[in-house]
């Protein structure tokens, strides 16, 4: 039924058109935000005497009890064109014709923009707290594994040894930037569109600041046309979620690699892994694979919304109804992944010996030998070339750098000494700020903990 605008039409909407047009199947998710927005709007309408204060009171009370009934499951939202229509219908069923006063000085265009901003704001707060919990897990594991040494990679070739905690903390800082990005985006999300009407404002003497205050918005959108047609806040949020998805995907890929027999660096807990229906021996790193696999859909939602809005003239266009499903799915996807990865990491067993062994005989201390030569005054370029030749001759004769005798070292440079040739000594050498020595990683951990 055309509940909101039946006066204009003589016949019902065709069924196939209705199914295309309705957003209720997905925007019903906004029911709380829609009620909250209406409570604030009705309150303001009463305070400004645009509607009688007893009518305002009646509407607000009814909306509040509607909210409680929906929250407890005592009531169900009826199928409708969209959530805004549905709530208004419910209100009318509860208090009769006076419900019709709620939509004074309001359009669904400023209403839906308000609902969506409230929803994104809540999602930002939720995801930020999930990120924080994950960061806490990372710092706990990093602290526990402070003495675990592993190969660091470039080009996925063993490059120089690092502390496992140093490697894990890299993800802490990625997530820290994610949290900052969300916090920054939140300021622009948290502006009130309501009071913009359909597009041009309203002739009623409304008080937008009051509505903003009631809904916890920091400010009021300054241009009514922009307010109803702007979806930048959703784009920014989706792009922040996409970057989070990149980070989770990269961590997922590392866990997949580390969990392979070839690496053998990590043993995932049974509670976070699944098996194979055919191969009895399999224990698969599904969470990590899904972290990698689900990134695509989040990027896709960002691309879809960019494409939806890019050619739209001002102001509201029905195309914009397409802003919701992808946005909701991106929120759900990231909200599922963050705790799942956190659980995966906190329950994983790192194979410390295997990691340390992997640093032996792999030439990953070659830079240390070059640095030892530099300390004797050899220019780095020359030292690099000397050690590179040594590596080549070792490879040809099947030896490793650590096996070089002191005489062989003296033959390259009589003054050079390289007493401690193991991975731990190599890691301790990298004592520069932000480096992998124990003291520097502890410093980093302390800084990380301060952020939480
Ligand atoms: N369901 C619509 C949406 O999500 C609400 C706004 C409808 N506005 C309109 N003028 N038809 O965008």
CSV table of C-alpha atoms and ligand atoms in Angstrom, one decimal:
chain,number,residue,atom,x,y,z
A,1,UNK,CA,0.0,0.0,0.0
A,2,UNK,CA,1.2,3.5,-0.8
A,3,UNK,CA,1.0,4.7,2.8
A,4,UNK,CA,3.0,7.9,2.7
A,5,UNK,CA,1.8,9.5,-0.4
A,6,UNK,CA,-1.4,7.7,-1.4
A,7,UNK,CA,-3.2,10.9,-2.3
A,8,UNK,CA,-1.1,11.3,-5.4
A,9,UNK,CA,-1.8,7.9,-7.0
A,10,UNK,CA,-4.9,6.2,-8.3
A,11,UNK,CA,-3.6,2.6,-8.6
A,12,UNK,CA,-1.3,0.4,-6.6
A,13,UNK,CA,2.3,-0.1,-7.5
A,14,UNK,CA,2.9,-3.1,-9.7
A,15,UNK,CA,4.3,-6.0,-7.7
A,16,UNK,CA,7.5,-6.3,-9.8
A,17,UNK,CA,8.1,-2.6,-9.4
A,18,UNK,CA,7.4,-2.7,-5.7
A,19,UNK,CA,10.0,-5.4,-5.3
A,20,UNK,CA,12.6,-3.3,-7.1
A,21,UNK,CA,11.6,-0.1,-5.3
A,22,UNK,CA,11.4,-1.3,-1.7
A,23,UNK,CA,14.4,-1.0,0.5
A,24,UNK,CA,12.8,-2.4,3.6
A,25,UNK,CA,14.4,-5.9,3.3
A,26,UNK,CA,17.7,-4.3,4.0
A,27,UNK,CA,17.1,-0.9,5.6
A,28,UNK,CA,15.0,-2.4,8.4
A,29,UNK,CA,18.4,-2.7,10.1
A,30,UNK,CA,18.2,1.1,10.7
A,31,UNK,CA,15.1,0.8,12.9
A,32,UNK,CA,16.7,2.1,16.1
A,33,UNK,CA,18.4,5.0,14.4
A,34,UNK,CA,15.1,5.9,12.7
A,35,UNK,CA,13.3,5.9,16.0
A,36,UNK,CA,16.0,7.9,17.7
A,37,UNK,CA,16.0,10.5,14.9
A,38,UNK,CA,12.2,10.7,15.2
A,39,UNK,CA,12.3,11.2,18.9
A,40,UNK,CA,14.7,14.1,18.6
A,41,UNK,CA,12.8,15.6,15.7
A,42,UNK,CA,9.4,15.3,17.6
A,43,UNK,CA,10.9,16.7,20.7
A,44,UNK,CA,12.2,19.8,18.9
A,45,UNK,CA,8.9,20.2,17.0
A,46,UNK,CA,7.2,20.4,20.5
A,47,UNK,CA,9.8,22.7,22.0
A,48,UNK,CA,9.6,25.2,19.1
A,49,UNK,CA,5.8,24.9,19.2
A,50,UNK,CA,5.6,23.9,15.6
A,51,UNK,CA,3.4,21.2,16.8
A,52,UNK,CA,1.5,21.3,20.1
A,53,UNK,CA,3.6,20.1,23.0
A,54,UNK,CA,1.0,17.5,24.1
A,55,UNK,CA,1.2,16.0,20.6
A,56,UNK,CA,4.9,16.0,20.7
A,57,UNK,CA,4.8,14.3,24.1
A,58,UNK,CA,2.4,11.7,22.8
A,59,UNK,CA,4.6,11.0,19.8
A,60,UNK,CA,7.8,10.8,21.8
A,61,UNK,CA,6.2,8.4,24.4
A,62,UNK,CA,4.8,6.2,21.7
A,63,UNK,CA,8.1,6.1,19.9
A,64,UNK,CA,10.0,5.2,23.1
A,65,UNK,CA,7.6,2.3,23.9
A,66,UNK,CA,7.8,1.2,20.3
A,67,UNK,CA,11.6,1.0,20.6
A,68,UNK,CA,11.3,-1.0,23.8
A,69,UNK,CA,8.8,-3.4,22.2
A,70,UNK,CA,11.0,-3.9,19.2
A,71,UNK,CA,14.1,-4.4,21.3
A,72,UNK,CA,12.5,-7.0,23.4
A,73,UNK,CA,10.9,-8.8,20.5
A,74,UNK,CA,7.4,-8.0,21.7
A,75,UNK,CA,6.7,-6.2,18.4
A,76,UNK,CA,7.9,-6.8,14.8
A,77,UNK,CA,8.4,-4.1,12.2
A,78,UNK,CA,5.7,-4.7,9.5
A,79,UNK,CA,6.8,-5.1,5.9
A,80,UNK,CA,6.8,-1.8,4.1
A,81,UNK,CA,8.4,0.3,1.4
A,82,UNK,CA,11.2,1.2,3.7
A,83,UNK,CA,12.0,1.5,7.4
A,84,UNK,CA,10.8,5.1,7.7
A,85,UNK,CA,7.4,4.2,6.3
A,86,UNK,CA,7.2,1.2,8.5
A,87,UNK,CA,7.9,3.1,11.8
A,88,UNK,CA,5.4,5.8,10.9
A,89,UNK,CA,2.9,3.1,10.2
A,90,UNK,CA,3.5,1.5,13.6
A,91,UNK,CA,3.3,4.9,15.2
A,92,UNK,CA,-0.1,5.5,13.6
A,93,UNK,CA,-1.3,2.1,14.7
A,94,UNK,CA,-0.4,3.0,18.2
A,95,UNK,CA,-1.6,6.7,18.6
A,96,UNK,CA,-3.8,7.3,15.5
A,97,UNK,CA,-3.9,10.4,13.4
A,98,UNK,CA,-1.6,12.5,15.6
A,99,UNK,CA,1.3,10.3,14.3
A,100,UNK,CA,0.9,12.3,11.1
A,101,UNK,CA,2.4,15.4,12.7
A,102,UNK,CA,5.8,13.7,13.1
A,103,UNK,CA,6.8,14.3,9.5
A,104,UNK,CA,6.3,18.1,9.8
A,105,UNK,CA,9.4,19.9,8.4
A,106,UNK,CA,11.0,16.6,7.5
A,107,UNK,CA,11.6,14.5,4.4
A,108,UNK,CA,12.7,11.0,4.0
A,109,UNK,CA,15.8,12.4,2.3
A,110,UNK,CA,17.2,14.2,5.3
A,111,UNK,CA,15.8,11.4,7.5
A,112,UNK,CA,17.6,8.6,5.7
A,113,UNK,CA,20.9,10.5,5.7
A,114,UNK,CA,20.5,11.1,9.4
A,115,UNK,CA,19.8,7.4,10.1
A,116,UNK,CA,22.7,6.3,8.1
A,117,UNK,CA,25.1,8.7,9.8
A,118,UNK,CA,23.9,7.4,13.2
A,119,UNK,CA,24.5,3.9,12.0
A,120,UNK,CA,28.0,4.6,10.7
A,121,UNK,CA,28.9,6.4,13.9
A,122,UNK,CA,27.9,3.4,16.0
A,123,UNK,CA,29.8,1.1,13.7
A,124,UNK,CA,32.9,3.2,13.9
A,125,UNK,CA,32.7,3.0,17.7
A,126,UNK,CA,32.2,-0.7,17.7
A,127,UNK,CA,35.0,-1.4,15.2
A,128,UNK,CA,37.4,0.9,17.0
A,129,UNK,CA,36.8,-1.1,20.2
A,130,UNK,CA,37.3,-4.4,18.3
A,131,UNK,CA,40.6,-3.0,16.9
A,132,UNK,CA,41.7,-2.1,20.3
A,133,UNK,CA,41.0,-5.5,21.7
A,134,UNK,CA,43.0,-7.0,18.8
A,135,UNK,CA,45.9,-4.6,19.5
A,136,UNK,CA,45.9,-5.7,23.1
A,137,UNK,CA,46.2,-9.3,22.0
A,138,UNK,CA,49.2,-8.4,19.8
A,139,UNK,CA,51.0,-6.6,22.6
A,140,UNK,CA,50.4,-9.6,24.9
A,141,UNK,CA,51.8,-12.0,22.4
A,142,UNK,CA,54.7,-9.7,21.5
A,143,UNK,CA,55.6,-9.4,25.2
A,144,UNK,CA,55.5,-13.2,25.6
A,145,UNK,CA,57.6,-13.8,22.5
A,146,UNK,CA,60.1,-11.0,23.1
A,147,UNK,CA,63.0,-13.5,23.0
A,148,UNK,CA,61.8,-15.4,20.0
A,149,UNK,CA,64.0,-14.8,16.9
A,150,UNK,CA,62.9,-15.5,13.4
A,151,UNK,CA,64.0,-14.8,9.8
A,152,UNK,CA,62.8,-11.4,8.5
A,153,UNK,CA,62.0,-11.4,4.8
A,154,UNK,CA,62.1,-9.2,1.8
A,155,UNK,CA,60.9,-10.6,-1.5
A,156,UNK,CA,59.9,-13.6,0.7
A,157,UNK,CA,63.6,-14.4,0.8
A,158,UNK,CA,65.3,-14.6,4.2
A,159,UNK,CA,66.9,-11.2,4.6
A,160,UNK,CA,67.9,-10.4,8.2
A,161,UNK,CA,66.8,-12.0,11.5
A,162,UNK,CA,64.2,-10.1,13.6
A,163,UNK,CA,62.3,-10.6,16.8
A,164,UNK,CA,58.9,-12.2,16.4
A,165,UNK,CA,57.5,-9.5,18.6
A,166,UNK,CA,59.0,-6.9,16.3
A,167,UNK,CA,57.2,-8.5,13.4
A,168,UNK,CA,53.9,-8.8,15.2
A,169,UNK,CA,54.1,-5.2,16.5
A,170,UNK,CA,54.2,-4.0,12.9
A,171,UNK,CA,50.6,-5.0,12.8
A,172,UNK,CA,49.9,-3.1,15.9
A,173,UNK,CA,50.9,0.1,14.2
A,174,UNK,CA,48.9,-0.7,11.1
A,175,UNK,CA,45.9,-1.1,13.3
A,176,UNK,CA,46.7,2.0,15.2
A,177,UNK,CA,46.6,4.0,12.0
A,178,UNK,CA,43.2,2.3,11.2
A,179,UNK,CA,41.9,3.5,14.5
A,180,UNK,CA,43.1,7.0,13.9
A,181,UNK,CA,41.6,7.0,10.4
A,182,UNK,CA,38.2,6.0,11.8
A,183,UNK,CA,38.5,8.6,14.5
A,184,UNK,CA,39.2,11.3,12.0
A,185,UNK,CA,36.4,10.2,9.7
A,186,UNK,CA,34.0,10.2,12.7
A,187,UNK,CA,34.1,14.0,12.9
A,188,UNK,CA,32.7,14.3,9.4
A,189,UNK,CA,30.2,11.5,9.9
A,190,UNK,CA,28.9,13.2,13.1
A,191,UNK,CA,27.2,16.2,11.4
A,192,UNK,CA,23.4,16.5,11.3
A,193,UNK,CA,21.6,16.5,7.9
A,194,UNK,CA,18.1,16.5,9.5
A,195,UNK,CA,16.3,19.9,9.0
A,196,UNK,CA,17.4,20.0,5.4
A,197,UNK,CA,14.0,18.8,4.2
A,198,UNK,CA,13.7,17.2,0.8
A,199,UNK,CA,16.5,19.4,-0.5
A,200,UNK,CA,15.9,23.1,0.1
A,201,UNK,CA,15.3,23.5,3.8
A,202,UNK,CA,11.9,24.2,5.4
A,203,UNK,CA,9.7,27.2,6.1
A,204,UNK,CA,9.1,26.1,9.7
A,205,UNK,CA,11.1,27.7,12.4
A,206,UNK,CA,13.0,24.6,13.4
A,207,UNK,CA,16.0,24.3,15.7
A,208,UNK,CA,18.6,22.2,14.1
A,209,UNK,CA,21.2,22.8,16.8
A,210,UNK,CA,18.8,21.3,19.4
A,211,UNK,CA,18.2,18.2,17.3
A,212,UNK,CA,22.0,17.8,16.8
A,213,UNK,CA,22.5,18.1,20.6
A,214,UNK,CA,19.8,15.5,21.3
A,215,UNK,CA,21.4,13.0,18.8
A,216,UNK,CA,25.0,13.7,19.9
A,217,UNK,CA,26.0,15.3,16.6
A,218,UNK,CA,28.9,17.7,16.8
A,219,UNK,CA,27.5,20.1,14.2
A,220,UNK,CA,24.8,20.7,11.6
A,221,UNK,CA,25.3,20.2,7.9
A,222,UNK,CA,25.6,23.8,6.5
A,223,UNK,CA,24.0,23.3,3.1
A,224,UNK,CA,20.6,21.5,2.7
A,225,UNK,CA,21.4,20.3,-0.9
A,226,UNK,CA,24.7,18.9,0.2
A,227,UNK,CA,23.2,17.4,3.3
A,228,UNK,CA,20.7,15.2,1.5
A,229,UNK,CA,23.0,14.2,-1.4
A,230,UNK,CA,26.3,13.7,0.5
A,231,UNK,CA,27.5,10.1,1.0
A,232,UNK,CA,31.2,11.1,1.4
A,233,UNK,CA,31.0,9.9,5.0
A,234,UNK,CA,30.0,6.4,3.8
A,235,UNK,CA,32.8,6.5,1.2
A,236,UNK,CA,35.4,7.6,3.8
A,237,UNK,CA,34.2,4.9,6.1
A,238,UNK,CA,34.3,2.2,3.4
A,239,UNK,CA,37.8,3.3,2.4
A,240,UNK,CA,38.9,3.1,6.0
A,241,UNK,CA,37.4,-0.4,6.2
A,242,UNK,CA,39.1,-1.3,3.0
A,243,UNK,CA,42.5,-0.4,4.4
A,244,UNK,CA,41.7,-2.4,7.5
A,245,UNK,CA,40.8,-5.3,5.2
A,246,UNK,CA,44.2,-4.9,3.5
A,247,UNK,CA,46.0,-5.2,6.9
A,248,UNK,CA,44.0,-8.2,8.0
A,249,UNK,CA,44.5,-9.9,4.6
A,250,UNK,CA,48.3,-9.4,4.8
A,251,UNK,CA,48.4,-10.9,8.3
A,252,UNK,CA,46.1,-13.7,7.1
A,253,UNK,CA,48.6,-14.5,4.3
A,254,UNK,CA,51.5,-14.6,6.8
A,255,UNK,CA,49.6,-17.0,9.1
A,256,UNK,CA,48.8,-19.2,6.1
A,257,UNK,CA,52.5,-19.3,5.2
A,258,UNK,CA,53.7,-19.8,8.8
A,259,UNK,CA,51.2,-22.6,9.3
A,260,UNK,CA,52.4,-24.5,6.3
A,261,UNK,CA,54.7,-27.5,6.7
A,262,UNK,CA,57.3,-25.7,4.7
A,263,UNK,CA,57.6,-22.9,7.2
A,264,UNK,CA,56.3,-24.6,10.4
A,265,UNK,CA,56.5,-21.4,12.4
A,266,UNK,CA,53.1,-21.5,14.0
A,267,UNK,CA,50.7,-24.2,15.3
A,268,UNK,CA,47.1,-23.1,15.2
A,269,UNK,CA,44.8,-24.1,18.0
A,270,UNK,CA,42.2,-26.7,17.1
A,271,UNK,CA,39.5,-24.3,18.2
A,272,UNK,CA,40.2,-22.0,15.3
A,273,UNK,CA,41.0,-24.5,12.5
A,274,UNK,CA,39.0,-26.9,10.4
A,275,UNK,CA,39.8,-30.2,8.7
A,276,UNK,CA,39.3,-31.7,5.4
A,277,UNK,CA,36.3,-34.0,4.5
A,278,UNK,CA,38.6,-36.3,2.5
A,279,UNK,CA,42.2,-35.9,3.8
A,280,UNK,CA,42.4,-37.1,7.4
A,281,UNK,CA,45.6,-35.3,8.2
A,282,UNK,CA,44.5,-31.8,7.3
A,283,UNK,CA,44.2,-28.9,9.7
A,284,UNK,CA,43.5,-25.8,7.7
A,285,UNK,CA,44.0,-22.1,8.6
A,286,UNK,CA,40.5,-21.0,7.5
A,287,UNK,CA,40.3,-17.9,9.5
A,288,UNK,CA,43.5,-16.6,8.0
A,289,UNK,CA,42.4,-17.6,4.5
A,290,UNK,CA,39.0,-15.8,5.0
A,291,UNK,CA,40.8,-12.7,6.2
A,292,UNK,CA,42.6,-12.8,2.9
A,293,UNK,CA,39.5,-13.8,0.9
A,294,UNK,CA,37.0,-11.4,2.3
A,295,UNK,CA,39.1,-8.3,1.5
A,296,UNK,CA,37.8,-8.4,-2.0
A,297,UNK,CA,34.1,-7.9,-1.1
A,298,UNK,CA,35.0,-4.9,1.1
A,299,UNK,CA,36.9,-3.2,-1.7
A,300,UNK,CA,34.0,-4.1,-4.0
A,301,UNK,CA,31.6,-2.2,-1.8
A,302,UNK,CA,33.8,0.9,-1.8
A,303,UNK,CA,34.0,0.7,-5.6
A,304,UNK,CA,30.3,0.2,-6.0
A,305,UNK,CA,29.4,3.2,-3.9
A,306,UNK,CA,31.9,5.4,-5.7
A,307,UNK,CA,30.4,4.3,-8.9
A,308,UNK,CA,26.8,4.9,-7.7
A,309,UNK,CA,27.4,8.5,-6.6
A,310,UNK,CA,29.9,9.7,-9.2
A,311,UNK,CA,27.4,10.8,-11.9
A,312,UNK,CA,24.5,12.0,-9.7
A,313,UNK,CA,23.2,15.5,-10.1
A,314,UNK,CA,22.2,17.2,-6.8
A,315,UNK,CA,20.4,16.4,-4.7
A,316,UNK,CA,18.8,13.2,-3.6
A,317,UNK,CA,18.4,10.5,-6.3
A,318,UNK,CA,16.9,7.1,-5.8
A,319,UNK,CA,20.3,5.6,-6.9
A,320,UNK,CA,21.4,6.5,-3.4
A,321,UNK,CA,19.2,3.8,-1.9
A,322,UNK,CA,22.0,1.5,-3.2
A,323,UNK,CA,24.3,2.9,-0.5
A,324,UNK,CA,23.2,0.5,2.2
A,325,UNK,CA,23.6,-3.2,1.5
A,326,UNK,CA,27.3,-2.9,0.7
A,327,UNK,CA,28.0,-0.7,3.6
A,328,UNK,CA,26.2,-3.1,6.0
A,329,UNK,CA,28.1,-6.0,4.6
A,330,UNK,CA,31.4,-4.3,4.9
A,331,UNK,CA,30.6,-3.5,8.6
A,332,UNK,CA,29.6,-7.2,9.2
A,333,UNK,CA,32.7,-8.5,7.4
A,334,UNK,CA,35.2,-6.5,9.3
A,335,UNK,CA,33.3,-7.0,12.6
A,336,UNK,CA,33.6,-10.8,12.1
A,337,UNK,CA,37.2,-10.8,11.1
A,338,UNK,CA,38.7,-8.7,13.8
A,339,UNK,CA,37.8,-10.9,16.8
A,340,UNK,CA,38.4,-14.1,14.8
A,341,UNK,CA,42.0,-13.1,13.9
A,342,UNK,CA,42.6,-11.9,17.5
A,343,UNK,CA,41.5,-15.3,18.7
A,344,UNK,CA,43.6,-17.1,16.2
A,345,UNK,CA,46.7,-15.2,17.2
A,346,UNK,CA,46.2,-15.4,21.0
A,347,UNK,CA,45.7,-19.2,20.9
A,348,UNK,CA,48.5,-20.0,18.4
A,349,UNK,CA,51.6,-21.7,19.5
A,350,UNK,CA,54.8,-20.3,17.9
A,351,UNK,CA,57.4,-22.9,17.1
A,352,UNK,CA,60.3,-21.0,18.7
A,353,UNK,CA,63.1,-23.5,17.9
A,354,UNK,CA,62.0,-24.0,14.4
A,355,UNK,CA,62.0,-20.2,13.8
A,356,UNK,CA,65.4,-19.8,15.3
A,357,UNK,CA,66.8,-22.7,13.3
A,358,UNK,CA,65.5,-21.1,10.2
A,359,UNK,CA,67.9,-18.3,10.8
A,360,UNK,CA,70.9,-20.6,10.6
A,361,UNK,CA,72.8,-21.2,7.5
A,362,UNK,CA,70.7,-19.0,5.4
A,363,UNK,CA,73.2,-16.1,5.0
A,364,UNK,CA,70.8,-13.8,6.8
A,365,UNK,CA,73.8,-12.5,8.8
A,366,UNK,CA,75.7,-11.4,5.7
A,367,UNK,CA,75.0,-7.8,6.4
A,368,UNK,CA,76.5,-8.2,9.9
A,369,UNK,CA,79.8,-9.4,8.4
A,370,UNK,CA,79.7,-6.5,5.9
A,371,UNK,CA,79.1,-4.1,8.8
A,372,UNK,CA,82.1,-5.6,10.7
A,373,UNK,CA,84.3,-4.8,7.7
A,374,UNK,CA,82.9,-1.2,7.6
A,375,UNK,CA,83.9,-0.9,11.3
A,376,UNK,CA,87.5,-1.5,10.1
A,377,UNK,CA,87.2,1.4,7.7
A,378,UNK,CA,86.2,-0.5,4.5
A,379,UNK,CA,83.7,1.5,2.5
A,380,UNK,CA,80.3,-0.2,2.6
A,381,UNK,CA,80.1,-0.8,-1.1
A,382,UNK,CA,83.4,-2.6,-1.1
A,383,UNK,CA,82.4,-4.6,2.0
A,384,UNK,CA,79.2,-5.5,0.3
A,385,UNK,CA,81.1,-6.9,-2.7
A,386,UNK,CA,83.6,-8.8,-0.6
A,387,UNK,CA,80.8,-10.5,1.4
A,388,UNK,CA,78.8,-11.2,-1.7
A,389,UNK,CA,81.8,-13.1,-3.2
A,390,UNK,CA,82.2,-15.0,0.1
A,391,UNK,CA,78.5,-16.0,-0.1
A,392,UNK,CA,79.0,-17.2,-3.6
A,393,UNK,CA,82.0,-19.3,-2.8
A,394,UNK,CA,80.2,-20.7,0.3
A,395,UNK,CA,77.3,-21.7,-1.9
A,396,UNK,CA,79.6,-23.4,-4.3
A,397,UNK,CA,81.4,-25.4,-1.6
A,398,UNK,CA,78.2,-26.1,0.3
A,399,UNK,CA,79.2,-24.2,3.4
A,400,UNK,CA,77.5,-21.4,5.4
A,401,UNK,CA,78.8,-18.0,6.5
A,402,UNK,CA,78.9,-19.0,10.1
A,403,UNK,CA,81.4,-21.8,9.3
A,404,UNK,CA,84.1,-19.4,8.0
A,405,UNK,CA,87.3,-19.9,10.1
A,406,UNK,CA,89.0,-17.0,11.7
A,407,UNK,CA,91.9,-17.5,9.2
A,408,UNK,CA,89.5,-17.2,6.3
A,409,UNK,CA,88.2,-14.0,7.8
A,410,UNK,CA,91.7,-12.6,8.4
A,411,UNK,CA,92.4,-13.3,4.7
A,412,UNK,CA,89.8,-10.8,3.7
A,413,UNK,CA,90.7,-8.2,6.3
A,414,UNK,CA,93.4,-8.7,9.0
A,415,UNK,CA,91.6,-6.5,11.5
A,416,UNK,CA,88.1,-7.9,11.1
A,417,UNK,CA,86.5,-9.7,14.0
A,418,UNK,CA,83.1,-11.4,13.9
A,419,UNK,CA,82.9,-13.2,17.3
A,420,UNK,CA,79.1,-13.7,17.6
A,421,UNK,CA,77.7,-15.1,14.5
A,422,UNK,CA,74.2,-16.2,15.6
A,423,UNK,CA,70.8,-14.8,14.8
A,424,UNK,CA,70.3,-13.3,18.3
A,425,UNK,CA,73.5,-11.4,18.2
A,426,UNK,CA,72.5,-10.1,14.7
A,427,UNK,CA,69.2,-8.9,16.0
A,428,UNK,CA,70.8,-7.2,19.0
A,429,UNK,CA,73.0,-5.3,16.6
A,430,UNK,CA,70.0,-3.5,15.1
A,431,UNK,CA,69.7,-1.1,18.0
A,432,UNK,CA,68.6,1.9,16.0
A,433,UNK,CA,65.3,3.6,17.0
A,434,UNK,CA,62.4,1.4,15.7
A,435,UNK,CA,64.9,-1.5,15.3
A,436,UNK,CA,64.8,-5.2,16.4
A,437,UNK,CA,67.1,-5.2,19.5
A,438,UNK,CA,65.4,-6.2,22.7
A,439,UNK,CA,65.7,-2.8,24.2
A,440,UNK,CA,64.2,-1.1,21.1
A,441,UNK,CA,61.3,-3.6,20.9
A,442,UNK,CA,60.6,-3.1,24.6
A,443,UNK,CA,60.5,0.6,24.0
A,444,UNK,CA,58.1,0.0,21.2
A,445,UNK,CA,55.9,-2.2,23.4
A,446,UNK,CA,55.8,0.4,26.1
A,447,UNK,CA,54.7,3.0,23.5
A,448,UNK,CA,52.1,0.6,22.1
A,449,UNK,CA,50.7,-0.1,25.5
A,450,UNK,CA,50.4,3.7,26.1
A,451,UNK,CA,48.1,3.9,23.1
A,452,UNK,CA,45.6,1.4,24.5
B,1,LIG,N1,14.4,4.3,1.0
B,1,LIG,C1,15.1,5.5,0.6
B,1,LIG,C2,16.6,5.4,0.6
B,1,LIG,O1,17.1,4.6,1.2
B,1,LIG,C3,14.6,6.6,1.6
B,1,LIG,C4,14.6,7.9,0.9
B,1,LIG,C5,13.5,8.0,-0.1
B,1,LIG,N2,13.3,9.3,-0.6
B,1,LIG,C6,12.6,9.5,-1.6
B,1,LIG,N3,12.5,10.7,-2.0
B,1,LIG,N4,11.9,8.5,-2.2
B,1,LIG,O2,17.3,6.2,0.0
